[in-house]
Coordinates of C-alpha atoms in Angstrom, one line a residue:
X1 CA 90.6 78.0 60.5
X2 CA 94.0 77.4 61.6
X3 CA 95.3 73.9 60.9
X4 CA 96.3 73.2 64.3
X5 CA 92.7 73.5 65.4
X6 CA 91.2 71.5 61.9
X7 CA 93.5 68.8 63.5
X8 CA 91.7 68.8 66.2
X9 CA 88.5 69.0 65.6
X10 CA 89.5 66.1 62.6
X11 CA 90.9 64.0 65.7
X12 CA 87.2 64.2 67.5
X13 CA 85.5 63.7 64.7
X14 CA 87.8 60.5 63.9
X15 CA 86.7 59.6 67.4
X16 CA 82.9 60.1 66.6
X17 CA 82.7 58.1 63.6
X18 CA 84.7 55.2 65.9
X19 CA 82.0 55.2 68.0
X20 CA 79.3 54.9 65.5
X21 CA 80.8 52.4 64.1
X22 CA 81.0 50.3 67.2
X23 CA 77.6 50.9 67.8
X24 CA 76.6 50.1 64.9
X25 CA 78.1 46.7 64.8
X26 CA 77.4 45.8 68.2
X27 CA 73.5 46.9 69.0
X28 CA 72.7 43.5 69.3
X29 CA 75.6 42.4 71.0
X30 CA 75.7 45.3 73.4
X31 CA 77.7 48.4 73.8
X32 CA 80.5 48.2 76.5
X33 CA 80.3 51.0 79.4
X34 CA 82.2 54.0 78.2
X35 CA 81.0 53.6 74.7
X36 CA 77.8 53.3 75.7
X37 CA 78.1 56.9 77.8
X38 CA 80.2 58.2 75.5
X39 CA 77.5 60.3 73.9
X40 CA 75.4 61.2 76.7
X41 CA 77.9 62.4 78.8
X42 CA 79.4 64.8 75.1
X43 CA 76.3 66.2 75.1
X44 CA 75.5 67.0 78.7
X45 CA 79.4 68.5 79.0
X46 CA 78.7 70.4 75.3
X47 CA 75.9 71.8 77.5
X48 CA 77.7 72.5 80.5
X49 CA 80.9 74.1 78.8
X50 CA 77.7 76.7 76.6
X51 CA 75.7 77.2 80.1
X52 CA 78.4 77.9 82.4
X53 CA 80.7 80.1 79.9
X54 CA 82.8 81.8 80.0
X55 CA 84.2 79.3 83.0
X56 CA 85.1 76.3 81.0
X57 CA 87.1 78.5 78.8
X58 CA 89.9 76.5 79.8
X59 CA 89.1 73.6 77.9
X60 CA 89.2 75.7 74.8
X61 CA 92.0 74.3 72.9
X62 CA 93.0 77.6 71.1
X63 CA 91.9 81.3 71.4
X64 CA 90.2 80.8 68.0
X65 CA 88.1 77.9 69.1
X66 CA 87.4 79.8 72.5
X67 CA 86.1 82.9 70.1
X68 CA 84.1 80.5 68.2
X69 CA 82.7 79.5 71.5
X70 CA 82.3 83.0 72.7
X71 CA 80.6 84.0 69.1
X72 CA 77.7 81.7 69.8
X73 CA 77.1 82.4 73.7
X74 CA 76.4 85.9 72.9
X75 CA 74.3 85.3 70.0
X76 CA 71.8 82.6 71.8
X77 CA 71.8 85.4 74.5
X78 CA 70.6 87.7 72.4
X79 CA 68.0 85.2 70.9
X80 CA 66.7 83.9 74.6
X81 CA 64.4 86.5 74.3
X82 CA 63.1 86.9 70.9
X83 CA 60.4 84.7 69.6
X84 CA 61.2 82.4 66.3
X85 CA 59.4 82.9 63.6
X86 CA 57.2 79.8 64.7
X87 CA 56.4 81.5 67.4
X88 CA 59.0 79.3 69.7
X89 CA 60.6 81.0 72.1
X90 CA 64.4 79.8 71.9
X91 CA 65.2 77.7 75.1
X92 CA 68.7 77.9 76.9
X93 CA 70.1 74.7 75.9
X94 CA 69.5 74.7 71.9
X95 CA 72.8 73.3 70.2
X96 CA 74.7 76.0 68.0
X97 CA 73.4 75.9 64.5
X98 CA 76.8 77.0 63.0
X99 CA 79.3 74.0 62.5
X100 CA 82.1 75.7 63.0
X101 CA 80.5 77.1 66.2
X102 CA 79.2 73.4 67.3
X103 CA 82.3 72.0 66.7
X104 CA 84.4 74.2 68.7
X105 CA 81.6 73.3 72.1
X106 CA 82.4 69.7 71.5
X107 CA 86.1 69.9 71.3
X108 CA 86.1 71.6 74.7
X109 CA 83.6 69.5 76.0
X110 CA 85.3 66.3 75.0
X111 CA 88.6 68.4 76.6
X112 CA 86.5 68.1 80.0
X113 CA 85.7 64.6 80.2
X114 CA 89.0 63.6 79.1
X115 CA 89.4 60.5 77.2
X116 CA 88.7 56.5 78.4
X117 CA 88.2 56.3 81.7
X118 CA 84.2 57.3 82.6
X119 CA 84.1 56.6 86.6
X120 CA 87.6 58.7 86.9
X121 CA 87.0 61.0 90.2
X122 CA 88.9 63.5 88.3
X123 CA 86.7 64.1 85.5
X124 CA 84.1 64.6 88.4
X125 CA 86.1 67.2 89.9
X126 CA 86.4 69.1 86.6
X127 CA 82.6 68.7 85.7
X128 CA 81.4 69.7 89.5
X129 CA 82.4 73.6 89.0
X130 CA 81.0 73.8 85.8
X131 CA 77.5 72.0 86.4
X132 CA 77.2 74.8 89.6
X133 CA 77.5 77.2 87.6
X134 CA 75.6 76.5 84.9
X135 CA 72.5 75.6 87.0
X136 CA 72.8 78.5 89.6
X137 CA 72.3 81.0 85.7
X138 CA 69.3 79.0 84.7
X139 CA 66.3 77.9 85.4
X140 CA 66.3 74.8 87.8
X141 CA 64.5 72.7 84.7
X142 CA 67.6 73.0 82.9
X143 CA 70.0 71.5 85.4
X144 CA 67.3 68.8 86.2
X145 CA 66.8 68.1 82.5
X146 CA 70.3 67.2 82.3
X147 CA 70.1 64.8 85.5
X148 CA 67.5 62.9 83.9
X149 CA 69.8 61.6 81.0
X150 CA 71.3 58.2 81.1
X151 CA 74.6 59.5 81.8
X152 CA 77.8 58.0 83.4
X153 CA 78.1 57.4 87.1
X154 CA 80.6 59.4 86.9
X155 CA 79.0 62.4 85.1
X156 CA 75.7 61.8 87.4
X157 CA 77.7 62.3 90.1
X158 CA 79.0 65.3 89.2
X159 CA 75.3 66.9 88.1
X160 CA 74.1 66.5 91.9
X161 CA 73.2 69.7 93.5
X162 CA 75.8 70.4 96.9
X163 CA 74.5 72.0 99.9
X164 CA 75.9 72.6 103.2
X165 CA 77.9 68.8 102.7
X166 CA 75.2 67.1 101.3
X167 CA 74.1 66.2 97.9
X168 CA 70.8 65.9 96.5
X169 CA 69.3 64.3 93.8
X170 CA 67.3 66.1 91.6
X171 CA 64.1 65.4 89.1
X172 CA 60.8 63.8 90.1
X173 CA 61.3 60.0 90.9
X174 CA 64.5 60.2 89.3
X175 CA 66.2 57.1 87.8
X176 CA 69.4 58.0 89.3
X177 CA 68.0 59.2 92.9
X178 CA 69.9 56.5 94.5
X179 CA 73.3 57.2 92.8
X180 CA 75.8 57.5 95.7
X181 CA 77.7 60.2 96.1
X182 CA 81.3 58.8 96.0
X183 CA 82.4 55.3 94.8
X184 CA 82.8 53.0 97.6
X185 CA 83.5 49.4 98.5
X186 CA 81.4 49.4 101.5
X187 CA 77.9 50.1 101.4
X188 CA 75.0 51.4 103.0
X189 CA 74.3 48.0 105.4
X190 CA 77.8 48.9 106.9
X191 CA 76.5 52.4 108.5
X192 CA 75.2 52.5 111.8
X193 CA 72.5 55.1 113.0
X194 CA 75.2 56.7 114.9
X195 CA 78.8 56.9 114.3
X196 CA 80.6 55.0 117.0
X197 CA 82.6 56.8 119.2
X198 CA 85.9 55.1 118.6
X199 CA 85.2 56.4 114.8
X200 CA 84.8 60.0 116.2
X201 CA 87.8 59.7 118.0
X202 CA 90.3 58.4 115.3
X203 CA 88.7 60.7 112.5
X204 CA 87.1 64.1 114.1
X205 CA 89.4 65.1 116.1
X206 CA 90.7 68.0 114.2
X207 CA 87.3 69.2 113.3
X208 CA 86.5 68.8 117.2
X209 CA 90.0 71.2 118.3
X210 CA 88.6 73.9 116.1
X211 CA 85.0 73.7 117.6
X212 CA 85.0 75.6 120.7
X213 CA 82.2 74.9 123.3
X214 CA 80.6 72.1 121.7
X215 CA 78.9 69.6 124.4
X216 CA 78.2 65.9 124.5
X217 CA 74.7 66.9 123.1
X218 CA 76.1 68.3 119.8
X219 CA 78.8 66.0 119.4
X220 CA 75.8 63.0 119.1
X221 CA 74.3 65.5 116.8
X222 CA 77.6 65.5 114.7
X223 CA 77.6 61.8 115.2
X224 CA 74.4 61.0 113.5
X225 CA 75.0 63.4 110.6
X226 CA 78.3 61.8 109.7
X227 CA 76.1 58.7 109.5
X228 CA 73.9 60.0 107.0
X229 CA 76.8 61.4 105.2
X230 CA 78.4 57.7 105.2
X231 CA 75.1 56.4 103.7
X232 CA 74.6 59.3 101.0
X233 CA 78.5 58.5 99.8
X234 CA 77.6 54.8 100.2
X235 CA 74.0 54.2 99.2
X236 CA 73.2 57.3 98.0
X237 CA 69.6 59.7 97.7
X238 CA 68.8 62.2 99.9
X239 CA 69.1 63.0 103.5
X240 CA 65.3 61.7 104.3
X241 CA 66.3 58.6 101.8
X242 CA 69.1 57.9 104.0
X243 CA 67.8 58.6 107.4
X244 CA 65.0 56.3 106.5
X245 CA 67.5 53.3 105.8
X246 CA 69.1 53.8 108.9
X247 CA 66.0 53.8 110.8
X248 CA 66.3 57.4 111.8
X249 CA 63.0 59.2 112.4
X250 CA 62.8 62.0 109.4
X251 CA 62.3 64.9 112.5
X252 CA 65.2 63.7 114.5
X253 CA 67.6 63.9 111.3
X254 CA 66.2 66.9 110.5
X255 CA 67.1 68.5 113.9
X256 CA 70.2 67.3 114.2
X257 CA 71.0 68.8 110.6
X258 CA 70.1 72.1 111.7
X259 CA 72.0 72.2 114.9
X260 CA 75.1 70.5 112.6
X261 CA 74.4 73.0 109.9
X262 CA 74.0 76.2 112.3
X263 CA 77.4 74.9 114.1
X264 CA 79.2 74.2 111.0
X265 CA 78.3 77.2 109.4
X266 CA 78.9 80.2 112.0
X267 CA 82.6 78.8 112.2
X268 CA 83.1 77.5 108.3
X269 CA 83.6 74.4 109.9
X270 CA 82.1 72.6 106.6
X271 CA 85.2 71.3 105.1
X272 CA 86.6 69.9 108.0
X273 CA 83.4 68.0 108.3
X274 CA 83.6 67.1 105.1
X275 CA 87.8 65.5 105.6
X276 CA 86.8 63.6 108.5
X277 CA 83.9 61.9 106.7
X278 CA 85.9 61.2 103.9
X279 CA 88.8 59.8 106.5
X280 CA 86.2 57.4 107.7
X281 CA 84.9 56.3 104.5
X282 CA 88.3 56.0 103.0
X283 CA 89.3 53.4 106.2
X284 CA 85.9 51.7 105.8
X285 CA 87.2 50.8 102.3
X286 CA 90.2 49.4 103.4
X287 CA 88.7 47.1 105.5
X288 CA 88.2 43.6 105.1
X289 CA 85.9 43.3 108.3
X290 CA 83.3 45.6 108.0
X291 CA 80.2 45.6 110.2
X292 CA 77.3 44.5 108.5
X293 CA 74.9 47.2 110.9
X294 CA 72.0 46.2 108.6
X295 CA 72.1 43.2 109.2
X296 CA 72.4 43.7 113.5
X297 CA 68.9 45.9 113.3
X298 CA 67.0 43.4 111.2
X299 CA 67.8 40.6 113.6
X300 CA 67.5 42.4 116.8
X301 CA 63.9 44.2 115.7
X302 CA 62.1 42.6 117.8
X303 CA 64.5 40.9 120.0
X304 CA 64.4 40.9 124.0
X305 CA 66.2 39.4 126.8
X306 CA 64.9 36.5 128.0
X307 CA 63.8 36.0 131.6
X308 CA 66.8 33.2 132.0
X309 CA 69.5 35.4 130.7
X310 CA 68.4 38.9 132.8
X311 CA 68.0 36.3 135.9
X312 CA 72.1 35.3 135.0
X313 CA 73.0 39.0 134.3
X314 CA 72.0 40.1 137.9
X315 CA 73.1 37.2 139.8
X316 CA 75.3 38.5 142.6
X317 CA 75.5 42.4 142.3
X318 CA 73.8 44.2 145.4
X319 CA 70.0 44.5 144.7
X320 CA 68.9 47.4 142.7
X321 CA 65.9 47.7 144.9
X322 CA 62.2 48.0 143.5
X323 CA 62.4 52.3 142.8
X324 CA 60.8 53.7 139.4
X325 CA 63.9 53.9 137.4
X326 CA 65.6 50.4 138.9
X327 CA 67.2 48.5 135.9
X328 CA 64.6 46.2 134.2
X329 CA 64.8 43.5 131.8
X330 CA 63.7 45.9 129.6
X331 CA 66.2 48.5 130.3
X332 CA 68.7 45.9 129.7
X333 CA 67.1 45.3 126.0
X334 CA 67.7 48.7 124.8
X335 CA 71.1 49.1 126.2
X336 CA 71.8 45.5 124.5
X337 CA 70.4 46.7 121.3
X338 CA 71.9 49.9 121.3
X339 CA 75.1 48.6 122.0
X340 CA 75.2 46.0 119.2
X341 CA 73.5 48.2 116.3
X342 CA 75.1 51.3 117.5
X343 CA 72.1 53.0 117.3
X344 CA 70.2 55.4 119.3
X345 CA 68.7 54.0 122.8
X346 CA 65.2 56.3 122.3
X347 CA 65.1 54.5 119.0
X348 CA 65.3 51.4 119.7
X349 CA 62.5 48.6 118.5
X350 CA 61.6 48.1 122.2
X351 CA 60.7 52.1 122.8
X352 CA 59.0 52.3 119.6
X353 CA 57.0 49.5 120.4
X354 CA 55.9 51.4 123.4
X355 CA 54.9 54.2 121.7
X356 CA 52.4 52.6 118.9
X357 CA 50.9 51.1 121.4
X358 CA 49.8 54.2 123.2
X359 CA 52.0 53.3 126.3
X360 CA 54.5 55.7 128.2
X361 CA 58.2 55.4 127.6
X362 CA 58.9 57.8 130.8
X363 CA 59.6 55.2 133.1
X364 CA 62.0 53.1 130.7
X365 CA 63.9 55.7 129.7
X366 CA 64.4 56.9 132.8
X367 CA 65.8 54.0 133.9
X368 CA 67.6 53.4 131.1
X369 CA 69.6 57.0 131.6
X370 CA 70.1 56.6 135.3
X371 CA 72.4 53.8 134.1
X372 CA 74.1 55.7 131.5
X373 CA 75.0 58.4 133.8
X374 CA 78.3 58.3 134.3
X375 CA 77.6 59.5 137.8
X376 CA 75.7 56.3 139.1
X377 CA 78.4 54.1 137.7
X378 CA 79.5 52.6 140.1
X379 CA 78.8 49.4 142.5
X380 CA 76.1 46.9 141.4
X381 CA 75.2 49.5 138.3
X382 CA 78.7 49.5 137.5
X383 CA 78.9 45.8 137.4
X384 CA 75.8 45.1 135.8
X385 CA 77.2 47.5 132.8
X386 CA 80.2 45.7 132.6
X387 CA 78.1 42.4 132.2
X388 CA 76.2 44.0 129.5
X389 CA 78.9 45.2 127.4
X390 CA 80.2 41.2 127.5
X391 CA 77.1 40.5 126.6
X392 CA 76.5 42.2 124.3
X393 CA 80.1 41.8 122.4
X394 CA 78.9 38.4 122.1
X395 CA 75.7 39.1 120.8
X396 CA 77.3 40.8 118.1
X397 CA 79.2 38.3 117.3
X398 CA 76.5 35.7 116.7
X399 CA 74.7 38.6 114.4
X400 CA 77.8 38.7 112.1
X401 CA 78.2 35.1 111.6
X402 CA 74.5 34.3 111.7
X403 CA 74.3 31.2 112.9
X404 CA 72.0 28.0 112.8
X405 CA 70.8 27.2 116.1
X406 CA 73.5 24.2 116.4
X407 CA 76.1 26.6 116.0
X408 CA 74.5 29.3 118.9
X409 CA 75.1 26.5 120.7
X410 CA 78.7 25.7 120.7
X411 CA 79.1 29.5 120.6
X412 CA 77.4 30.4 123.9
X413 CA 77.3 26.9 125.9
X414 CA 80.7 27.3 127.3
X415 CA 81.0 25.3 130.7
X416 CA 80.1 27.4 133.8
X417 CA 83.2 28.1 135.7
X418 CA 85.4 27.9 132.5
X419 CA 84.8 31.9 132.1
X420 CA 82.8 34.2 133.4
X421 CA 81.2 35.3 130.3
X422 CA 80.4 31.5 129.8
X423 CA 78.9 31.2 133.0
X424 CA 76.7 34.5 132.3
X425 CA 76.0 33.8 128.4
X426 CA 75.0 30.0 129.1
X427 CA 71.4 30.4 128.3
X428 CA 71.9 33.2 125.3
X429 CA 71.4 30.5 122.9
X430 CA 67.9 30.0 123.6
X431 CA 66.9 33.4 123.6
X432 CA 69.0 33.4 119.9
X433 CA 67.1 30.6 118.7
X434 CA 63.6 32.6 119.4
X435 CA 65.0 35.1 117.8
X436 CA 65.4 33.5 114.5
X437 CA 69.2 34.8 114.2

């Protein structure tokens, strides 16, 4: 063996035998993080760098090594087949029973991970290619063998399977299902159900120009898959995992994944997608203020408007008259809610109600879109949308501080006449106080 590759593999094995050591002398103690994934994550890349070959050739450190490599790939090839004398059949991810040949995997397998740093987004990027093509030439046991091990975020990360934008995690109940996809500072409480519109507009653009034809009815498609993209990178599981935290029915997820995917795909749209979801992630980690959205939809489940504040909300605007889709107190709760959660109005705790209980939802959502359309905004609707949004701003407000009911007070008991919104907001602090905010 040439001596610049003895140095090497003398260099790894000096880096083995530290490792033993330390584990050695602190079991009880407790192992630190990258030494305690420092042999997990050898072994699954040894695997990756043997299962995806010749790919990772790369991280061969000399043509010799690479042979060496190259010598035992074609031999286990050759043995996948043949039965052992036992009667086992060899299975694709034995280790190489020549030392020459095992040591050469684990020099270029400790060449992919690199060296300290375990949770480097780099060392993912480098593992991704291989782990794809590993699993996509052998059987789906052997890719979801390797996701079961107690790996490194870093490394488990790397393992999950990528579809069409989204990762999945694989392996029945999985240890790791949750993992998410991307390391973030804010988390899965700071996604809303749908992403706001002022979001779309400062991240999507680009991916918007290159979409020709697409209509408001897609675009809230694309909205509520960048949500459960947020929430995979954030929290992490699968779509259904997501959709479920966000309080997304699994079918209306699902739908609006196949209209997203059948857009995305017919114009290889996927990486654009993919830019502008990181762009909003990325700015959702710089800041210091983030929406706790989780928190908004636990406090507002089963909220309403109270007959006092509805009575102050339509004071003065021409009458509505009595018609079928006239704006109701409950018409103002889902527009409230959906404004403050940013959610989806057919969504909403006060439709869903309706529903269980066997009860139409024709009527309310009716009147809930005639006052949405942008057509009938104007006069009293106008105003009375107006009122809401102030209202609602408010409401929000008292979600994020939450409040004890001597603070809802001082918030929302500002002198009539002082400001409008005082005047309209005085009796909100009763209806937060039955609302346990």
């Amino acid at each position: 063996m040439p001596e610049a590759d003895l140095s090497v593999l003398l260099a790894l094995q000096h880096r083995i035998d530290q490792r033993l050591m330390c584990g050695q002398s602190t079991a009880d103690a407790g192992q630190s993080a990258p030494d305690r994934y420092f042999f997990p994550d050898l072994i699954v890349a040894a695997h990756l760098i043997r299962l995806s070959w010749p790919d990772g050739a790369r991280h061969a450190s000399s043509t010799s090594l690479a042979d060496l490599i190259d010598r035992h790939v074609s031999s286990a090839a050759a043995r996948r087949y043949t039965p052992e004398p036992d009667g086992r059949m060899p299975i694709a991810w034995d280790a190489p029973e020549d030392p020459a040949e095992c040591a050469a995997v684990l020099v270029a397998a400790a060449s992919l991970l690199g060296h300290e740093e375990r949770d480097n987004a780099g060392m993912t990027d480098h593992v991704r290619p291989l782990a794809t093509s590993a699993f996509s030439r052998n059987p789906a046991n052997i890719g979801a063998s390797l996701r079961r091990m107690d790996v490194s975020p870093a490394m488990a990360r790397a393992l999950l399977c990528h579809t069409q934008g989204f990762y999945r995690a694989a392996g029945h109940r999985h240890a790791r299902q949750l993992l998410p996809s991307r390391q973030s500072c804010f988390r899965i409480e700071h996604v809303p159900a749908l992403l706001p519109q002022e979001w779309l507009s400062a991240h999507f653009d680009d991916l918007l120009s290159h979409w020709a034809h697409h209509t408001d009815w897609k675009v809230r498609h694309l909205r509520r898959v960048s949500a459960l993209k947020l929430a995979e990178m954030s929290g992490g599981g699968t779509w259904p995992d997501c959709a479920k935290t966000l309080h997304i029915p699994w079918n209306t997820a699902q739908q609006s994944l196949k209209v997203i995917r059948q857009e995305l795909n017919s114009r290889d749209l996927w990486s654009d997608f993919e830019r502008s979801v990181e762009s909003v992630a990325s700015q959702l980690d710089w800041d210091a203020d983030r929406v706790h959205y989780g928190r908004r939809r636990e406090l507002l489940s089963s909220w309403q408007v109270p007959a006092g504040d509805w009575a102050e909300l339509c004071r003065d605007p021409e009458q509505f008259g009595q018609g079928a889709t006239s704006p109701t107190r409950d018409t103002a709760t889902v527009l409230i809610w959906t404004h403050v959660t940013q959610g989806d109005h057919l969504h909403s705790p006060m439709l869903g109600a309706l529903r269980e209980s066997g009860c139409s939802t024709q009527r309310l959502v009716a009147s809930i879109n005639q006052l949405r359309t942008p057509a009938n905004r104007k006069g009293g609707k106008r105003e009375l949308l107006r009122r809401l949004e102030t209202y609602s701003a408010v409401l929000a407000t008292a979600c994020d501080q939450r409040p004890d009911t001597a603070a809802i007070a001082t918030t929302f008991s500002t002198p009539a006449g002082t400001n409008e919104a005082g005047r309209m907001l005085a009796p909100v602090a009763r209806a937060l106080t039955g609302a346990s905010l």
